[in-house]
Amino acid sequence: MDAVREKCMKTLQNESINPVSSIDFDVNGKVHSLSFEYIIDTYMQASEESRLVFLSALQKAVDAKEMGIEKFFEGMGQLLLMSHLSDKFQ
């Protein structure tokens, strides 16, 4: 397993968050669900530098209690979903 992915998963575990927990996004009346694990795995397909940026941002979300991990994953999930949907319409 990739070390960066492992650290992301350990961070979730330390915060008592189940990686298969999902976030629902409503796009034009259609609900799309993305699990925390799916979001992590998708970002882990990027370059090493991008994976480290993701991990760093995740750790900052943990430290910034007011932002929280769920808000972090909502934002990252929205980016993935928008990217995926825009690819479908090109």
CSV table of C-alpha atoms in Angstrom, one decimal, residues 19-80:
chain,number,residue,atom,x,y,z
A,19,PRO,CA,-13.3,5.2,5.4
A,20,VAL,CA,-16.4,3.7,3.7
A,21,SER,CA,-18.6,6.5,5.1
A,22,SER,CA,-19.9,8.5,2.2
A,23,ILE,CA,-20.9,12.0,1.3
A,24,ASP,CA,-24.0,12.6,-0.9
A,25,PHE,CA,-24.0,15.3,-3.6
A,26,ASP,CA,-27.2,16.4,-5.3
A,27,VAL,CA,-26.5,17.4,-8.9
A,28,ASN,CA,-29.6,18.4,-10.8
A,29,GLY,CA,-31.8,16.1,-8.8
A,30,LYS,CA,-29.5,13.1,-9.1
A,31,VAL,CA,-27.7,12.0,-6.0
A,32,HIS,CA,-24.0,11.0,-6.3
A,33,SER,CA,-22.4,9.3,-3.3
A,34,LEU,CA,-18.6,9.2,-2.8
A,35,SER,CA,-16.9,7.4,0.1
A,36,PHE,CA,-14.0,8.9,1.9
A,37,GLU,CA,-11.9,5.9,0.7
A,38,TYR,CA,-12.9,6.5,-2.9
A,39,ILE,CA,-11.9,10.2,-2.7
A,40,ILE,CA,-8.6,9.2,-1.2
A,41,ASP,CA,-8.0,6.5,-3.7
A,42,THR,CA,-8.8,8.8,-6.6
A,43,TYR,CA,-6.4,11.5,-5.4
A,44,MET,CA,-3.7,8.9,-4.8
A,45,GLN,CA,-3.6,8.3,-8.6
A,46,ALA,CA,-2.0,11.7,-9.0
A,47,SER,CA,1.7,12.5,-8.8
A,48,GLU,CA,3.7,12.0,-5.6
A,49,GLU,CA,3.8,15.8,-5.1
A,50,SER,CA,0.0,16.0,-5.5
A,51,ARG,CA,-0.5,13.1,-3.0
A,52,LEU,CA,1.7,14.9,-0.5
A,53,VAL,CA,-0.3,18.1,-0.9
A,54,PHE,CA,-3.6,16.1,-0.4
A,55,LEU,CA,-2.1,14.6,2.8
A,56,SER,CA,-0.9,18.0,4.1
A,57,ALA,CA,-4.3,19.5,3.4
A,58,LEU,CA,-6.0,16.6,5.2
A,59,GLN,CA,-3.8,17.1,8.2
A,60,LYS,CA,-4.5,20.8,8.3
A,61,ALA,CA,-8.2,20.0,8.2
A,62,VAL,CA,-7.7,17.9,11.3
A,63,ASP,CA,-5.8,20.6,13.0
A,64,ALA,CA,-8.4,23.3,12.1
A,65,LYS,CA,-11.2,21.9,14.2
A,66,GLU,CA,-13.7,24.5,12.8
A,67,MET,CA,-13.1,23.3,9.2
A,68,GLY,CA,-13.2,19.6,10.0
A,69,ILE,CA,-12.5,16.5,8.0
A,70,GLU,CA,-16.0,16.2,6.7
A,71,LYS,CA,-15.8,19.7,5.1
A,72,PHE,CA,-12.5,18.8,3.7
A,73,PHE,CA,-13.9,15.7,2.0
A,74,GLU,CA,-17.0,17.6,0.9
A,75,GLY,CA,-14.8,20.0,-1.0
A,76,MET,CA,-12.5,17.4,-2.4
A,77,GLY,CA,-15.4,15.3,-3.4
A,78,GLN,CA,-17.1,18.2,-5.2
A,79,LEU,CA,-13.9,18.8,-7.2
A,80,LEU,CA,-13.8,15.1,-8.2
